[in-house]
Tab-separated table of C-alpha atoms in Angstrom:
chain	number	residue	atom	x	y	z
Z	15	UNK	CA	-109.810	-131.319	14.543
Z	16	UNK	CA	-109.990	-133.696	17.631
Z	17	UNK	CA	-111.890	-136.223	18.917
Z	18	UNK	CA	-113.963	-136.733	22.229
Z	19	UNK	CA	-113.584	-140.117	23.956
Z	20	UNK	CA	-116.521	-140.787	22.502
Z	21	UNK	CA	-115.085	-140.812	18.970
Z	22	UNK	CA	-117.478	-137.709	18.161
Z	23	UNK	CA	-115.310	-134.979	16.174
Z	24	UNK	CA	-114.842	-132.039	18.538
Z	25	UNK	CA	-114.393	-128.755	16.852
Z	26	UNK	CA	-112.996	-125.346	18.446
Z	27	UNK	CA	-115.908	-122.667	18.675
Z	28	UNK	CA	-114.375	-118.944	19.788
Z	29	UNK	CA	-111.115	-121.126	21.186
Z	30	UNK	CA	-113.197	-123.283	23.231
Z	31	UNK	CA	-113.527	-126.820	22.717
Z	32	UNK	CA	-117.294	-128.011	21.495
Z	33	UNK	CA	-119.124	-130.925	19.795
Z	34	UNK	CA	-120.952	-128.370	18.002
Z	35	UNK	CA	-120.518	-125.486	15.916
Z	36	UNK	CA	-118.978	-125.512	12.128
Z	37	UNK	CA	-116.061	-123.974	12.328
Z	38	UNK	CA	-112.927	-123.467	14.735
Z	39	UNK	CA	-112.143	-119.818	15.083
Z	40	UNK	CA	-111.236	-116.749	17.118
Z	41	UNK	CA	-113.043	-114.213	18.258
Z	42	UNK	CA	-112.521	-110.055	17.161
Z	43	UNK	CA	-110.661	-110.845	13.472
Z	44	UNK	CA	-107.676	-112.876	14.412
Z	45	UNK	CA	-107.410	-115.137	11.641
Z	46	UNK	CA	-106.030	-118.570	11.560
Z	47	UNK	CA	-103.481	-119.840	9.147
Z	48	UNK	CA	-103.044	-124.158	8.848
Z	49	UNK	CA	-105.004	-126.677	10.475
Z	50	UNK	CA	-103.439	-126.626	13.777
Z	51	UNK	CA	-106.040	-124.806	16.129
Z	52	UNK	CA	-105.310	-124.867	20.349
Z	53	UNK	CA	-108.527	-124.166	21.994
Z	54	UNK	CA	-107.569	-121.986	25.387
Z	55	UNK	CA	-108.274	-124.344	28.112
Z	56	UNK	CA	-105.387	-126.235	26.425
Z	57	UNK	CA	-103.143	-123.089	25.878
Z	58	UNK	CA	-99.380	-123.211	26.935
Z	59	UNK	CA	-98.396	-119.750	25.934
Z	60	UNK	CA	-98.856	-117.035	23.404
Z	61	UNK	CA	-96.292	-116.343	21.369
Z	62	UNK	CA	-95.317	-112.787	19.575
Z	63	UNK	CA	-93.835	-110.883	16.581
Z	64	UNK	CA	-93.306	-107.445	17.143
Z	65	UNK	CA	-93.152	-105.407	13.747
Z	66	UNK	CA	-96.449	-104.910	12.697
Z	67	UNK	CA	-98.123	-107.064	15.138
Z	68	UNK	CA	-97.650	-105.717	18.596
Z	69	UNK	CA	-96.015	-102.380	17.494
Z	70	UNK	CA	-96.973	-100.280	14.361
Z	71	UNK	CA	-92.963	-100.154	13.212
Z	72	UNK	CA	-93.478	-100.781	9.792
Z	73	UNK	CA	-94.522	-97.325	7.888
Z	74	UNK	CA	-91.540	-95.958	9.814
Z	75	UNK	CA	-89.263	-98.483	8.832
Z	76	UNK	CA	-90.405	-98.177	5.075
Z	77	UNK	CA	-89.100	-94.814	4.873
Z	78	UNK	CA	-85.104	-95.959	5.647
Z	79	UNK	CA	-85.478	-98.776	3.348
Z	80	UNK	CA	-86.803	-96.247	0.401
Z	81	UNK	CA	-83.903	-93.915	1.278
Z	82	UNK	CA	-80.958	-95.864	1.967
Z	83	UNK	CA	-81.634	-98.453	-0.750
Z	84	UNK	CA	-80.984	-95.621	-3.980
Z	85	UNK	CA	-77.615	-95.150	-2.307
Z	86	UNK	CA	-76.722	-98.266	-2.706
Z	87	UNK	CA	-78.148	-98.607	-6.151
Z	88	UNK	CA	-81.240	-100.778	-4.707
Z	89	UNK	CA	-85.100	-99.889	-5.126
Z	90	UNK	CA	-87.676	-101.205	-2.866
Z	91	UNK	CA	-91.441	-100.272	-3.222
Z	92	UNK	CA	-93.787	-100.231	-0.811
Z	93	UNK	CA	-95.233	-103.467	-1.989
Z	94	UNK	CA	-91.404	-105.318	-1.499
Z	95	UNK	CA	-91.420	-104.269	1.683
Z	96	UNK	CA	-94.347	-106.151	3.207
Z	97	UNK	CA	-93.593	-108.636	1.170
Z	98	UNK	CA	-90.001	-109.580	3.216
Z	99	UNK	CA	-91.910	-108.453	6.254
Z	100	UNK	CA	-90.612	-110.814	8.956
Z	101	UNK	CA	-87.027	-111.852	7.312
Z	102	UNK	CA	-84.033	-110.593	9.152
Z	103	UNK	CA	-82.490	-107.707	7.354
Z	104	UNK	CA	-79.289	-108.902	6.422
Z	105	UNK	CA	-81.939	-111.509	4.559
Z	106	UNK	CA	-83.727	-109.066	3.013
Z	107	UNK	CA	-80.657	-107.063	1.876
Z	108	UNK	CA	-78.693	-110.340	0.291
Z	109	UNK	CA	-81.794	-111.162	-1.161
Z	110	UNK	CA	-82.581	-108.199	-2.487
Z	111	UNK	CA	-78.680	-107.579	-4.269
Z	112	UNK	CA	-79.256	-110.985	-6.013
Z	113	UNK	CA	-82.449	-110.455	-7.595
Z	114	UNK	CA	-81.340	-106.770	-8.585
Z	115	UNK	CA	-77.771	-107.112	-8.978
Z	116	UNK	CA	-77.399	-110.886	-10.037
Z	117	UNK	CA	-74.717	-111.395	-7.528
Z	118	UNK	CA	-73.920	-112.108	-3.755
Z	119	UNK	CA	-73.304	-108.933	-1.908
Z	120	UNK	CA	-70.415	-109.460	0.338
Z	121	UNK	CA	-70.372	-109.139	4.087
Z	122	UNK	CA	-68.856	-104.965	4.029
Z	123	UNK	CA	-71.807	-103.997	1.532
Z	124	UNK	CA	-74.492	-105.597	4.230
Z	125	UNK	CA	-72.868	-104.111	7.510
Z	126	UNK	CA	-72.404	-100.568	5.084
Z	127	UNK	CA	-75.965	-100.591	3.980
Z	128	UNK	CA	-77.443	-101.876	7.358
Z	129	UNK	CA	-75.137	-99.350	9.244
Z	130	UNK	CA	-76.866	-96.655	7.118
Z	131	UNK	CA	-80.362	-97.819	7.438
Z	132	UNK	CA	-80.118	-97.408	10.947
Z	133	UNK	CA	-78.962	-93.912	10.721
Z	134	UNK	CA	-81.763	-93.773	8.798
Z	135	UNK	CA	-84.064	-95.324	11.513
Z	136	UNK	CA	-83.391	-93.155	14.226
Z	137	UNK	CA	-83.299	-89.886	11.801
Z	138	UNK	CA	-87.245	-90.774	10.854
Z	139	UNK	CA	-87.650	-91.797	14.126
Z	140	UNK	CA	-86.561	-88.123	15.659
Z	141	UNK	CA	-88.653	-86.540	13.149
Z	142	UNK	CA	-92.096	-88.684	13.317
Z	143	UNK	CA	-91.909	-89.666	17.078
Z	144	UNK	CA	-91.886	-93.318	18.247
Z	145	UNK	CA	-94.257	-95.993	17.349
Z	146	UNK	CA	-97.546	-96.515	18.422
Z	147	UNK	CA	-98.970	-100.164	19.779
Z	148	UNK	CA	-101.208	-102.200	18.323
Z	149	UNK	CA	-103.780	-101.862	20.834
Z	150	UNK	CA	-106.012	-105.032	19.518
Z	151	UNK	CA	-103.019	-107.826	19.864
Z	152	UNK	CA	-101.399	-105.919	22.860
Z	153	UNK	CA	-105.226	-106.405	24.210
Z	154	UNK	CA	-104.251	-110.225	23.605
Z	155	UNK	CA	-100.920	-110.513	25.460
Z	156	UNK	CA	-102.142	-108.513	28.392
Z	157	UNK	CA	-105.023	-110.658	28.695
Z	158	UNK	CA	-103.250	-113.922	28.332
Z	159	UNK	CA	-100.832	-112.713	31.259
Z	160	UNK	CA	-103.942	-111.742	33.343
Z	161	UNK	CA	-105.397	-115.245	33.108
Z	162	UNK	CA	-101.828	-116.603	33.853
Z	163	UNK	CA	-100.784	-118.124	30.185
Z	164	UNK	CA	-96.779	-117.338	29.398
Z	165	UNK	CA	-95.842	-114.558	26.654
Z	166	UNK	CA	-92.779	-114.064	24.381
Z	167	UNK	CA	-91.579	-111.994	21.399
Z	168	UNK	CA	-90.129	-113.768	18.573
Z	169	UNK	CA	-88.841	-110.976	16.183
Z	170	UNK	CA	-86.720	-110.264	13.584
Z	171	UNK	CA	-85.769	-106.886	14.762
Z	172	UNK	CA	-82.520	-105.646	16.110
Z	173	UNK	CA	-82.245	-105.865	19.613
Z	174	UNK	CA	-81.714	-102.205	20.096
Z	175	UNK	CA	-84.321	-100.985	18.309
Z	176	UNK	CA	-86.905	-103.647	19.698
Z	177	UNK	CA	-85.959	-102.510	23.648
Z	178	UNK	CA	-86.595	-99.031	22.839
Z	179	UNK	CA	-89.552	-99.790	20.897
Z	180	UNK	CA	-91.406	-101.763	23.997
Z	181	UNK	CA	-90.333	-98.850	26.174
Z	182	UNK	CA	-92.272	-96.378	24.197
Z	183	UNK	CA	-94.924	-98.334	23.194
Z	184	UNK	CA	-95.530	-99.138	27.241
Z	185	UNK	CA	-94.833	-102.838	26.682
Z	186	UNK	CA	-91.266	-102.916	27.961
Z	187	UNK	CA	-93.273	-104.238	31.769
Z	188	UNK	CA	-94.322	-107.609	29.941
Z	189	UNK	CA	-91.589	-108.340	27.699
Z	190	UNK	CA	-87.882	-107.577	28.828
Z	191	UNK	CA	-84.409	-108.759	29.522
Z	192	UNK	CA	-85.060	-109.202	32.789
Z	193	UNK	CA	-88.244	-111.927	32.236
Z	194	UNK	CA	-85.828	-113.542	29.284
Z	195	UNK	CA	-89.259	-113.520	27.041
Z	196	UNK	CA	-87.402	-111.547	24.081
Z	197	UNK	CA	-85.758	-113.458	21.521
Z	198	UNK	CA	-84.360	-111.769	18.429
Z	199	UNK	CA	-83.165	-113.332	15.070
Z	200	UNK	CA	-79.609	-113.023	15.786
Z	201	UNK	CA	-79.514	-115.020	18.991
Z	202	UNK	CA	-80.709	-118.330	17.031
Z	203	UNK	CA	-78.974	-120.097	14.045
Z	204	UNK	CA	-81.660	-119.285	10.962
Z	205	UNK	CA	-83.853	-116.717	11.000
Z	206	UNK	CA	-87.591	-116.408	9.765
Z	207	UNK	CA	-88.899	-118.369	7.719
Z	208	UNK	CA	-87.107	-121.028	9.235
Z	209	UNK	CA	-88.362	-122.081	12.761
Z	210	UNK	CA	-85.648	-121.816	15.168
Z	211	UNK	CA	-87.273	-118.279	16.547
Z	212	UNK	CA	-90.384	-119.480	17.284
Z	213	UNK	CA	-88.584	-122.868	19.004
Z	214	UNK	CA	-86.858	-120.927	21.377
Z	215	UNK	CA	-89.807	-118.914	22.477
Z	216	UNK	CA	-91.805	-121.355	23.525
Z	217	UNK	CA	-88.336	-123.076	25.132
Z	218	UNK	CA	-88.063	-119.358	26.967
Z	219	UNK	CA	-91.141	-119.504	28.729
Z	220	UNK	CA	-91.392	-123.901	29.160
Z	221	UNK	CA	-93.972	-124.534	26.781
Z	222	UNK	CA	-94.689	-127.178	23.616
Z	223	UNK	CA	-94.494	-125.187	20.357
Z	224	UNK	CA	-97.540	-127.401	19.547
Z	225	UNK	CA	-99.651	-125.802	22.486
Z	226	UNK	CA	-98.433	-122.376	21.981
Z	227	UNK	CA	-100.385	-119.850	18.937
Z	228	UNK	CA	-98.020	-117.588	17.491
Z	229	UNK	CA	-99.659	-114.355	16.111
Z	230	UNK	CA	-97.982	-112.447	13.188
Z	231	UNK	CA	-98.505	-110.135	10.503
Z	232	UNK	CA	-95.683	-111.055	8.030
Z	233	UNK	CA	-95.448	-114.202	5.845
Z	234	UNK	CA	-92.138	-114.983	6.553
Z	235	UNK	CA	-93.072	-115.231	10.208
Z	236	UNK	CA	-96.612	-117.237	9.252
Z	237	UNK	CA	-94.416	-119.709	7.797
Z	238	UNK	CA	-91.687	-119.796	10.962
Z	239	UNK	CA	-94.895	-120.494	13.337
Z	240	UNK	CA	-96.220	-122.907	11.067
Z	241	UNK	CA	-92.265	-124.532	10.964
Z	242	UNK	CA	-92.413	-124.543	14.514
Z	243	UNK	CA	-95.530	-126.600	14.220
Z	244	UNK	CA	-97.905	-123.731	16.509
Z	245	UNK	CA	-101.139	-122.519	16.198
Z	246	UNK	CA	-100.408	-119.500	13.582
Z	247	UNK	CA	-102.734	-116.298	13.560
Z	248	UNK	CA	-102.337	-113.940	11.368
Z	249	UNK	CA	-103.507	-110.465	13.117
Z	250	UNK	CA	-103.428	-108.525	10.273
Z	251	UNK	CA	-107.383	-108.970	9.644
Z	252	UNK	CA	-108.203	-107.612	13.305
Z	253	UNK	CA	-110.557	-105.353	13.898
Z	254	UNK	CA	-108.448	-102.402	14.497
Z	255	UNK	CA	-105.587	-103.153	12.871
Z	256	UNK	CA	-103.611	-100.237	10.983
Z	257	UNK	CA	-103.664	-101.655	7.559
Z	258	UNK	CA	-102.467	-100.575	4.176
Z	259	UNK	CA	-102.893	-100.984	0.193
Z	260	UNK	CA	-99.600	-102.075	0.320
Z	261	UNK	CA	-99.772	-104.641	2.984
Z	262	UNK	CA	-103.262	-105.799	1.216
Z	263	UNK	CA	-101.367	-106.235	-1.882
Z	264	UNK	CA	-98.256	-107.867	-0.667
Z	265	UNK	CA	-100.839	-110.702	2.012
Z	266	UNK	CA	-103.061	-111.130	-1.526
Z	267	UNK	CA	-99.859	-111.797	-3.622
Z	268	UNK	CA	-98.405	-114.325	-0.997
Z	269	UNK	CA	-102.309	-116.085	0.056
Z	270	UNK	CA	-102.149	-116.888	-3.737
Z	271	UNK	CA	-99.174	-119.271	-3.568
Z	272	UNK	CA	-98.381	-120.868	0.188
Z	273	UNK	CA	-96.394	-123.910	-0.843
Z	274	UNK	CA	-94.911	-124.222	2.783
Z	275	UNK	CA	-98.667	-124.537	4.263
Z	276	UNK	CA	-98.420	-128.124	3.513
Z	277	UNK	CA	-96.169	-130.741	3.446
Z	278	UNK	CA	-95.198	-132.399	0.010
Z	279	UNK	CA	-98.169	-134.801	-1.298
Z	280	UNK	CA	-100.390	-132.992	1.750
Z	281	UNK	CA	-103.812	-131.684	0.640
Z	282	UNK	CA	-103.708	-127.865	1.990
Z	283	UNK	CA	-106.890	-127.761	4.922
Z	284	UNK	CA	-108.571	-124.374	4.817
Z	285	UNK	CA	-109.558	-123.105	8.306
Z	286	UNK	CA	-111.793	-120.419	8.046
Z	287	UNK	CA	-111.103	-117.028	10.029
């Protein structure tokens, strides 16, 4: 919420500022998360994951994690795995070995069972083809670029596998190397849910965090936006978006108990989608 010069409250109607309407709110399903709304005459840049929001990675990165993690006497259902959605892997996996194993796994069983999930990967990958785009959020980046607003990715995803990914997906012309508008969670010092990724992406393309919106599908990356202190959208309620009971299940579970929404002692604001 703002206010006019006048002192009246200004609200955000479709992303445009107004001293009318009842709620602030985007247009097509995107869904915001916090209080912190940027209309779009006041937009620095758009910010991006990639899994599951710009690219639909995640039902073919489900199948490595159910058949590596047996081998390695781990279990994942489907409803863990959008629950760590966002976290870097070597996250997931340590966190994972110390809720099931009640220890620390050292640093040879993470490079071992990483090193085989990415055999894994590419073995699904031959087998199912590539991954399609998200066509409603790709919609947004393209459009923000057209109108002359600054894009990045922030993801979690190996490097490798996030370059091939835009190539196939026909996004590799609007983020790349070559624009320095990719950052992945092993060029900064803490990964998602911690805000470092989401800090450098707005650094990457010259724009304040706090005038950037950062659109995700994970809660771990929800949580890094809302770190970073941006406008956080979760696209996951888009019309068009390629959901699932066990994405449903794992956003219900984690809607039910957002502690980091809020600072200590801070009453939580709901902003309607």
């Amino acid at each position: 919420l703002h206010y006019s010069c006048r002192g009246t409250p200004v609200v955000c109607w479709n992303g445009r500022s107004s001293e009318r309407g009842p709620i602030m709110s985007l247009p097509d399903g995107q869904r915001t998360v916090g209080s912190h709304f940027v209309a779009d005459a006041d937009l620095a840049g758009l910010l991006f994951d990639c899994d599951g929001t710009l690219i639909d990675t995640m039902p073919l990165f489900y199948h490595s994690w159910a058949e590596v993690c047996p081998q390695h006497g781990l279990s994942m259902s489907e409803d863990d795995f959008y629950g760590f959605a966002g976290k870097p892997l070597p996250d997931i996996v340590r966190e994972m070995h110390r809720a099931q194993k009640g220890t620390d796994a050292t640093d040879a069983f993470v490079a071992a069972f990483l090193a085989e999930k990415k055999r894994a990967h590419l073995q699904a990958e031959e087998k199912l083809g590539a991954p399609a785009p998200i066509a409603c959020v790709v919609a947004l980046a393209r459009g923000a670029l057209a109108r002359g607003v600054p894009v990045c990715l922030a993801t979690s995803g190996l490097r490798e596998h996030v370059e091939r990914h835009l190539e196939s997906a026909g996004l590799a012309d609007i983020f790349n190397s070559r624009l320095g508008n990719v950052v992945c969670a092993a060029e900064v010092a803490a990964g998602k849910p911690a805000p470092d990724i989401f800090l450098e992406a707005a650094r990457r393309i010259g724009a304040d965090p706090a005038r950037c919106r950062a659109f995700e599908d994970g809660e771990a990356g929800l949580a890094s936006a809302h770190a970073a202190g941006c406008h956080v959208v979760d696209v996951t309620s888009m019309a068009g978006y390629p959901s699932c009971d066990g994405l449903r299940r794992a956003k219900q579970a984690a809607e039910a108990s957002r502690a980091w929404l809020s600072p200590p002692g801070a009453a939580a604001v709901a902003v309607p989608p």
